[in-house]
Tab-separated table of C-alpha atoms in Angstrom:
chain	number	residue	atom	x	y	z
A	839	UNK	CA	-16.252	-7.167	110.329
A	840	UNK	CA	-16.092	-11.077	110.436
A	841	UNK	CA	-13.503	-11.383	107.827
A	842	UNK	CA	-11.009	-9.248	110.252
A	843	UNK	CA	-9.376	-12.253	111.839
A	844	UNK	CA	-8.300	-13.303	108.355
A	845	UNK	CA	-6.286	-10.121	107.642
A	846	UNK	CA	-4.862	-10.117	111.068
A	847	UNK	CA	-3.915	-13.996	109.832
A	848	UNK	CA	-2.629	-12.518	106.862
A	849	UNK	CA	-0.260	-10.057	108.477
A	850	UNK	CA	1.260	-12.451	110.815
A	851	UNK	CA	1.744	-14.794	107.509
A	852	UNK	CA	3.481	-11.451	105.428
A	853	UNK	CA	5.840	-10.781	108.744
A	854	UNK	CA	6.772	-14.454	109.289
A	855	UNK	CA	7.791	-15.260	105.551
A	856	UNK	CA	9.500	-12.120	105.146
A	857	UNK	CA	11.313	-12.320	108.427
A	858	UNK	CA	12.313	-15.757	107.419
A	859	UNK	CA	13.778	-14.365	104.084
A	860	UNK	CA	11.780	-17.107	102.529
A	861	UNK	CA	10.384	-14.313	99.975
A	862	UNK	CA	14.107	-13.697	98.864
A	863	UNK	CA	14.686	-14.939	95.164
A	864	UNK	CA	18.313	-16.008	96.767
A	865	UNK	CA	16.793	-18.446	99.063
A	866	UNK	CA	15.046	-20.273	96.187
A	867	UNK	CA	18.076	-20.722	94.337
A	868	UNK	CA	19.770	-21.959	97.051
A	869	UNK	CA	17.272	-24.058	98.084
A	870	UNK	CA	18.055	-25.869	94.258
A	871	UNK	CA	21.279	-25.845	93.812
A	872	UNK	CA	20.945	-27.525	97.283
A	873	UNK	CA	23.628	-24.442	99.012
A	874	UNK	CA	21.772	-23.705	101.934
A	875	UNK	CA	19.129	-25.862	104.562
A	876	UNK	CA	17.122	-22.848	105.296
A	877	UNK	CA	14.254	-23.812	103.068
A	878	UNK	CA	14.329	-27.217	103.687
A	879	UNK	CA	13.619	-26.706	107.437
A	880	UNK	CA	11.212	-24.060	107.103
A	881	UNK	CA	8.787	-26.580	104.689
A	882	UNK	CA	10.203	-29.596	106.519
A	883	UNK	CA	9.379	-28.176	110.100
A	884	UNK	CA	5.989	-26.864	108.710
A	885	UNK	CA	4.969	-30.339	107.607
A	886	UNK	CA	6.099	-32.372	110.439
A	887	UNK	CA	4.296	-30.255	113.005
A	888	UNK	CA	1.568	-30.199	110.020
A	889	UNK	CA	1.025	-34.042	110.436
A	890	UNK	CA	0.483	-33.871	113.857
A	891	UNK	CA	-2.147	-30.845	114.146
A	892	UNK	CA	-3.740	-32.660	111.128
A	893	UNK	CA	-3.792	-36.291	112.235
A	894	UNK	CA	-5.984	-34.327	115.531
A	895	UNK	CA	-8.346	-32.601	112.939
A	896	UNK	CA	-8.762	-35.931	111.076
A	897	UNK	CA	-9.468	-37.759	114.716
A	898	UNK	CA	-11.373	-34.641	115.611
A	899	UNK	CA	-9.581	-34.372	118.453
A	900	UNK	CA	-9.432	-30.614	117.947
A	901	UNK	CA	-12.816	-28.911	116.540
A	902	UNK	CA	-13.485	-25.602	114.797
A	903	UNK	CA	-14.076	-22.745	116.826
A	904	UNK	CA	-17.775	-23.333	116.616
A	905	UNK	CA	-16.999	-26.807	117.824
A	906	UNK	CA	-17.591	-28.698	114.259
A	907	UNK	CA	-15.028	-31.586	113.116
A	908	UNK	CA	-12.553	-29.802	110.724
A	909	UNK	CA	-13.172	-30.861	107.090
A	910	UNK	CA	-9.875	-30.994	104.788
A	911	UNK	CA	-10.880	-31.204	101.065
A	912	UNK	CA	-9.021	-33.616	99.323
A	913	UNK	CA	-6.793	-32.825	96.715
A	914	UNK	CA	-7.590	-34.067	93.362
A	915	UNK	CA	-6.019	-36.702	92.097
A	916	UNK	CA	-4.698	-37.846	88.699
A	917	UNK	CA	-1.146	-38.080	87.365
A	918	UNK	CA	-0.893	-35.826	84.699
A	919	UNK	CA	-2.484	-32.639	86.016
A	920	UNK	CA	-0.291	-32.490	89.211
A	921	UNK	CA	3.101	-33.682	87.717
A	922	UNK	CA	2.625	-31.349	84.367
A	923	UNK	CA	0.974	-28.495	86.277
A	924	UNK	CA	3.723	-28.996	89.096
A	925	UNK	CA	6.537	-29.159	86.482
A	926	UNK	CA	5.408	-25.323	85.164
A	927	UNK	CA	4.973	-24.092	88.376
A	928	UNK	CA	7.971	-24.999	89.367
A	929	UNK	CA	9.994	-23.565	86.170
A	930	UNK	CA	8.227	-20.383	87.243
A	931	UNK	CA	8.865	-20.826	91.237
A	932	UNK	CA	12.563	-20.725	90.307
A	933	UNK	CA	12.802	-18.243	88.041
A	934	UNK	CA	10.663	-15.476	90.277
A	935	UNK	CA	12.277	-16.893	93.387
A	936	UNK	CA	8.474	-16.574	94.780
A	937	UNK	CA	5.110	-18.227	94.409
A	938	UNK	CA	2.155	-16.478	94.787
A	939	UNK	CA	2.491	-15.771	98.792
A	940	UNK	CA	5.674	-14.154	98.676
A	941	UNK	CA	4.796	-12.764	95.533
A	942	UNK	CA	2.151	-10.199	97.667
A	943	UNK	CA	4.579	-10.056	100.693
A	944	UNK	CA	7.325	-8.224	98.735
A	945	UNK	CA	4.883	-6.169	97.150
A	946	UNK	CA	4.208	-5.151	100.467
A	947	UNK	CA	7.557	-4.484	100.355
A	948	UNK	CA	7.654	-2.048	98.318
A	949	UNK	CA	9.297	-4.165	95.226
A	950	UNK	CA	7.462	-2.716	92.347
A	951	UNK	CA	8.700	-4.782	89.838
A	952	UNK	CA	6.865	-7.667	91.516
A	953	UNK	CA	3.511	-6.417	90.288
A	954	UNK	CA	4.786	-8.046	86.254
A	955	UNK	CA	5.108	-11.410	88.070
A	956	UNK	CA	1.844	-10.869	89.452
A	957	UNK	CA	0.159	-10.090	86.402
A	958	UNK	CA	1.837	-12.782	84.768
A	959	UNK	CA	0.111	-15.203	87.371
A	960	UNK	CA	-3.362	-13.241	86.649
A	961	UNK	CA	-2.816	-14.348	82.944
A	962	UNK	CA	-1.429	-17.464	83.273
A	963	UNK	CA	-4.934	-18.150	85.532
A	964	UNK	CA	-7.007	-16.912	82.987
A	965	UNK	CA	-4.355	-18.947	79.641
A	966	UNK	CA	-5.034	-22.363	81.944
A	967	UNK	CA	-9.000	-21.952	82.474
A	968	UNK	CA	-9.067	-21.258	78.662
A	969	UNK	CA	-7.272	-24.498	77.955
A	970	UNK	CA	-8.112	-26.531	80.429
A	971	UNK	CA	-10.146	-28.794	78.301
A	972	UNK	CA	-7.452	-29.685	76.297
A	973	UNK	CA	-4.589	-30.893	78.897
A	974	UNK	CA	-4.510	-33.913	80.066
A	975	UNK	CA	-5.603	-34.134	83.649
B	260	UNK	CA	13.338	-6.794	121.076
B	261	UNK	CA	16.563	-8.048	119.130
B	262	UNK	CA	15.379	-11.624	118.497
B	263	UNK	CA	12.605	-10.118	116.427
B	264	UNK	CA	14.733	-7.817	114.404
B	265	UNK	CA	17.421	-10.811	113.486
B	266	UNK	CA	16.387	-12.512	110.551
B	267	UNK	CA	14.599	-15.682	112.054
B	268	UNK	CA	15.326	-19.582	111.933
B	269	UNK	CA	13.762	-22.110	110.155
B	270	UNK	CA	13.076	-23.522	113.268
B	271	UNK	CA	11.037	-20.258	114.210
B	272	UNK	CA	9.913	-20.227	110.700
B	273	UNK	CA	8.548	-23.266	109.871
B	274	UNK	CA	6.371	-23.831	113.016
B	275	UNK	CA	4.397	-20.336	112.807
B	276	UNK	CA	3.771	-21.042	109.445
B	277	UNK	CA	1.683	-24.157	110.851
B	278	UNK	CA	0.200	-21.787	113.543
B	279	UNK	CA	-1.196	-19.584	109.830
B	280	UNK	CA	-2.382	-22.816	108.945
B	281	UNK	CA	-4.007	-24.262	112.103
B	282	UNK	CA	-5.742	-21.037	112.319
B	283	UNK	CA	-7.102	-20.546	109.525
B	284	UNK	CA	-8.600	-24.394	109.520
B	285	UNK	CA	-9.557	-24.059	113.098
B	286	UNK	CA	-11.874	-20.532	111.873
B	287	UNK	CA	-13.307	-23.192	109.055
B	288	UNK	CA	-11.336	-22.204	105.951
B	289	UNK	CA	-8.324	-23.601	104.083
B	290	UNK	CA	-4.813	-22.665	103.741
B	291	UNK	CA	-4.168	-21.956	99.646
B	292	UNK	CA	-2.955	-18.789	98.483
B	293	UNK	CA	-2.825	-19.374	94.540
B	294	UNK	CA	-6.595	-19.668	94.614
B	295	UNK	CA	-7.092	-16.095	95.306
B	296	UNK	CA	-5.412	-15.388	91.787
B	297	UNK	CA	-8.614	-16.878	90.324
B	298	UNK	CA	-10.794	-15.155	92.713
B	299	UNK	CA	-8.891	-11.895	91.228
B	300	UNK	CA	-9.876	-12.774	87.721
B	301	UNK	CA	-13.404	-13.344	88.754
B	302	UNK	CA	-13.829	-9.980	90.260
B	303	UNK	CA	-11.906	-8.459	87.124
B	304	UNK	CA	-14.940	-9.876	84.784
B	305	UNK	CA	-13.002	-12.524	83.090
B	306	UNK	CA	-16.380	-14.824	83.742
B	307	UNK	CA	-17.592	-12.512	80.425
B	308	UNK	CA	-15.122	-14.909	78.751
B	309	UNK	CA	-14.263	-17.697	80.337
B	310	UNK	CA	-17.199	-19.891	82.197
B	311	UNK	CA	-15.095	-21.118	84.775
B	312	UNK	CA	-14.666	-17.409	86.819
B	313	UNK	CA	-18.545	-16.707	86.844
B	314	UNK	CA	-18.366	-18.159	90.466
B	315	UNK	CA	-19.543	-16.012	93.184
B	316	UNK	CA	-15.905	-14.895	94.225
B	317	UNK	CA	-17.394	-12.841	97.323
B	318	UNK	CA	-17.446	-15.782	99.179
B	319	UNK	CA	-13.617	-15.972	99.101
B	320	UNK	CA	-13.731	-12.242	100.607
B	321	UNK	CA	-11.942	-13.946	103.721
B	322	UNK	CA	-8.881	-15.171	101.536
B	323	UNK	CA	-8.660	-11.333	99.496
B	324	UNK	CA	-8.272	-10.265	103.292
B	325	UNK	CA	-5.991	-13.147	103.933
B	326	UNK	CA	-3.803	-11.863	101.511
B	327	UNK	CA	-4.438	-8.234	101.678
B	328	UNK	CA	-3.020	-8.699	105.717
B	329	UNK	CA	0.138	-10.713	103.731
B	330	UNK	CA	0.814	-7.150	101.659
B	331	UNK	CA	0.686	-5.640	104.920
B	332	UNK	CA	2.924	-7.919	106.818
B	333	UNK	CA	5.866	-7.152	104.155
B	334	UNK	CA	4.928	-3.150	104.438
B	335	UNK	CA	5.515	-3.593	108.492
B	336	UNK	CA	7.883	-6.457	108.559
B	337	UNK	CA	9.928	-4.032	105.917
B	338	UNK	CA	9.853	-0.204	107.721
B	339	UNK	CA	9.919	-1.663	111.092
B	340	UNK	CA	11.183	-5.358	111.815
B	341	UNK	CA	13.875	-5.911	109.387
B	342	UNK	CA	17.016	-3.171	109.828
B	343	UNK	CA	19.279	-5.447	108.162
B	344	UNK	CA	17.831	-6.155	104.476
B	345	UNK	CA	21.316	-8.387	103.961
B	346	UNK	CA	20.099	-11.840	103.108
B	347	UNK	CA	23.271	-14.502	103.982
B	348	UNK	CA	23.890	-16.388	101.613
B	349	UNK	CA	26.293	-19.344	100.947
B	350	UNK	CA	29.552	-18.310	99.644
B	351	UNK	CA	29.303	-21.009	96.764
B	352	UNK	CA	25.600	-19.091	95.816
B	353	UNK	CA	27.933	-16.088	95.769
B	354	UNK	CA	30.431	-17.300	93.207
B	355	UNK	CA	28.118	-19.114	91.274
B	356	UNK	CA	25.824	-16.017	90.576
B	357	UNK	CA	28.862	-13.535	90.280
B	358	UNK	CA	29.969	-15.970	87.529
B	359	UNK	CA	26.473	-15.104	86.088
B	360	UNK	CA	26.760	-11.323	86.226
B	361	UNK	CA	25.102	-11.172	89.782
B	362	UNK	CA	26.686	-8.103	91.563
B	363	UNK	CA	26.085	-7.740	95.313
B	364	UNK	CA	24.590	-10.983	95.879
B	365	UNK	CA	22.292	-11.257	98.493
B	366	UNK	CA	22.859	-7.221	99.741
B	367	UNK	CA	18.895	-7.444	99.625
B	368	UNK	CA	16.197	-9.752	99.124
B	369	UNK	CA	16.138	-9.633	95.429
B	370	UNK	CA	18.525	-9.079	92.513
B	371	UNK	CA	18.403	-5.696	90.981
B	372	UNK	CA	19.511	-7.990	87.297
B	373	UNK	CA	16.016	-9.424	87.656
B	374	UNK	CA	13.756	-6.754	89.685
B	375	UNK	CA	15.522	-3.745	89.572
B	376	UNK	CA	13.408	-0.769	88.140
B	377	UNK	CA	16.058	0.081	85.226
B	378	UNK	CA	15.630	-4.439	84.152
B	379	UNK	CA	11.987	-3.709	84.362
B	380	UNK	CA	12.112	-1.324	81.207
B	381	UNK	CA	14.069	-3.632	79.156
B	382	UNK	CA	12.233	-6.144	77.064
B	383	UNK	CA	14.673	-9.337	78.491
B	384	UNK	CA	13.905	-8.077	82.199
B	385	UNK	CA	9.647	-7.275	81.612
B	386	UNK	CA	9.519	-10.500	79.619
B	387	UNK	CA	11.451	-12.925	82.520
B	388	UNK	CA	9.149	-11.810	85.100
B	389	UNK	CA	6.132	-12.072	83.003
B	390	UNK	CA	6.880	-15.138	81.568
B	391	UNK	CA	7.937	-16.442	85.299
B	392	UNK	CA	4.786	-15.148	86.483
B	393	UNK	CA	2.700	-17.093	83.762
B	394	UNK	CA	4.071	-20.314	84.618
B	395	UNK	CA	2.930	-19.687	88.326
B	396	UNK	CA	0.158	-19.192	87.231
B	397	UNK	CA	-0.793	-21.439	84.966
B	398	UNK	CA	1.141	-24.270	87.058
B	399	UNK	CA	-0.358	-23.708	90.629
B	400	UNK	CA	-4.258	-23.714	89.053
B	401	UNK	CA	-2.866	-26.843	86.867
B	402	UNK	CA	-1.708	-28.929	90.053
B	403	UNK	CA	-4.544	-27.487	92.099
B	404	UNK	CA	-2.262	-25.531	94.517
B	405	UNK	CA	1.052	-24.181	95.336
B	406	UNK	CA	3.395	-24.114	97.953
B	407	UNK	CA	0.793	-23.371	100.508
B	408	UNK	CA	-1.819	-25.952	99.317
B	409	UNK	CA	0.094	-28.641	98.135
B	410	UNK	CA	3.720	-28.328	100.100
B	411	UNK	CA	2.290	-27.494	103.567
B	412	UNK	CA	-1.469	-28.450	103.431
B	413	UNK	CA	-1.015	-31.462	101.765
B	414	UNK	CA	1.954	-32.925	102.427
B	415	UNK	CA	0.689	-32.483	105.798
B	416	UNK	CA	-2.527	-34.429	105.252
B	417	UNK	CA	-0.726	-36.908	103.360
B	418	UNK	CA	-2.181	-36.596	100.016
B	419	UNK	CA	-0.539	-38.542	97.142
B	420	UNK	CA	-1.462	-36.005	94.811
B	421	UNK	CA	0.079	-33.616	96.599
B	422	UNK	CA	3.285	-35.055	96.486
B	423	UNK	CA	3.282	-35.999	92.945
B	424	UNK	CA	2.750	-31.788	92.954
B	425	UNK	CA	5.403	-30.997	94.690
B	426	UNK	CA	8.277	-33.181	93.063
B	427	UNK	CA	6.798	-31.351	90.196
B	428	UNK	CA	7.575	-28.671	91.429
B	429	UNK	CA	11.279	-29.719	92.275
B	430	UNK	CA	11.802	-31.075	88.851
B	431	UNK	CA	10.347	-27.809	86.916
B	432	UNK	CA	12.843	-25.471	90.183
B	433	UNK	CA	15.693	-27.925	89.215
B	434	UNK	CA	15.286	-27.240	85.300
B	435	UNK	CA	15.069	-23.652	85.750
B	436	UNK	CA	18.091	-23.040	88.155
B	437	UNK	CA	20.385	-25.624	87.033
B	438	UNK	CA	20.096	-25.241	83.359
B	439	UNK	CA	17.499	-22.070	82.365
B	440	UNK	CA	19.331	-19.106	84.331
B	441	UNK	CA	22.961	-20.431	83.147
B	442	UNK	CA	21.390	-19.740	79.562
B	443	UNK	CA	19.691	-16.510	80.103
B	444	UNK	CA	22.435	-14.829	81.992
């Protein structure tokens, strides 16, 4: 099956965050009340190593597998819908302690409880696309 | 054997989580995890009542198994890699959330006064994770991503937007811990 290499992907992403204790609610908090570096290092370390692997996709100094230049969609841009729509997600990231990754991880887990959160995200999916006409974007 | 058990750096961290990332560009997707919430309410029917999911979410099959592989990560990493579910936390963290109500903070990854099954049958616990859940929700499709997308992806690539997203994010985190849980707890 050709979508195989993304679950093996997948696993390796579940084992490293949880390993990391990144999925831990504790390690959010900490992360801002400013107690602890671990988070910082873990995004900080992604991104700097991230510039450089993308700056070589950008040049197209490295290619897809099937050799084509590696296309990275642009966000979209406009004040309002990513300071607003960060703001919320952020009141949310703190109180779960997880965003939607980590969110599956500990299910994996076996953290039952989890599964509200994630239903909350289903609706709060569903609440935006309803709206969505009428926030400012 | 030993290095994989002990919980692992950021230094370890942080770099594998741009190996995820490189791979999944260099096999011609994208690295966003949030998205797959809408591809979830596609496949649930919710295009019956809202436009926007009658997309043909089979294409994203690759990120449902993206994610389904995350579930199983946190089954294996759980029963296998991680004998110590301690998490070590600063001892400030531990007086400040004692002073809260916390008990044995940071014995495992999550708080038994938020996740615990007994707080899940109360209406304070169901409605703080729901509510949380909504905001993550409803935030990470607002912005256009989440940590994934807009932290790693693109603050990686650079993208203005994406950092206007993610001091979003720190202001909303910032409300919530410094003011919201003293009030709640």
């Amino acid at each position: 099956m050709k979508n195989m290499k993304f679950l093996i992907i997948g696993v390796l992403f579940g084992i490293i965050l949880s390993k990391a204790e990144v999925i831990s609610w504790y390690r959010i908090y900490e992360m801002f009340k400013f107690q602890s570096f671990h988070m910082y290092g873990v995004i900080g370390s992604a991104v700097a190593l991230g510039i450089i692997v993308f700056y070589f996709f950008n040049k197209g100094m490295i290619k897809s597998y099937v050799g084509k230049q590696i296309e990275i969609e642009p966000k979209k841009k406009g004040f309002s819908r990513n300071i607003f729509g960060g703001i919320i997600f952020g009141l949310g990231w703190g109180l779960a302690g997880a965003c939607p990754g980590p969110m599956f991880i500990l299910l994996g887990r076996g953290a039952m409880a989890i599964i509200i959160v994630i239903l909350g995200g289903l609706l709060g999916v569903l609440l935006y696309h309803a709206i969505k006409s009428k926030l400012p974007h | 054997m030993d290095i994989i058990l002990q919980p692992w750096p950021w230094y370890i961290a942080g770099p594998l989580i741009t190996l995820v990332m490189f791979l999944l560009f260099y096999f011609g997707k994208k690295f966003g995890v949030s998205s797959n919430l809408e591809t979830m309410c596609a496949m649930g029917g919710a295009g019956k009542f809202i436009g926007f999911f009658n997309f043909d979410w089979k294409k994203n099959g690759w990120n449902l198994m993206f994610l389904g592989g995350a579930v199983i990560g946190g089954f294996i990493s759980y029963h296998w890699l991680t004998p110590e579910v301690a998490v070590v936390v600063s001892q400030e963290t531990i007086q400040e959330l004692s002073e809260l109500g916390f008990q044995n903070v940071g014995m495992k990854y999550l708080p038994d006064e938020m996740f615990s099954i007994e707080t899940l049958f109360t209406l304070k616990g169901f409605s703080i994770l729901l509510i949380a859940g909504v905001l993550v929700g409803f935030g990470s499709r607002y912005a256009g991503g989440c940590t994934s997308g807009h932290a790693i992806v693109g603050l990686s690539n650079l993208e203005m937007p994406s950092l206007i997203s993610v001091i979003g994010f720190f202001i909303g985190g910032l409300i919530t811990t410094w003011f919201i849980l003293p009030l709640i707890f």
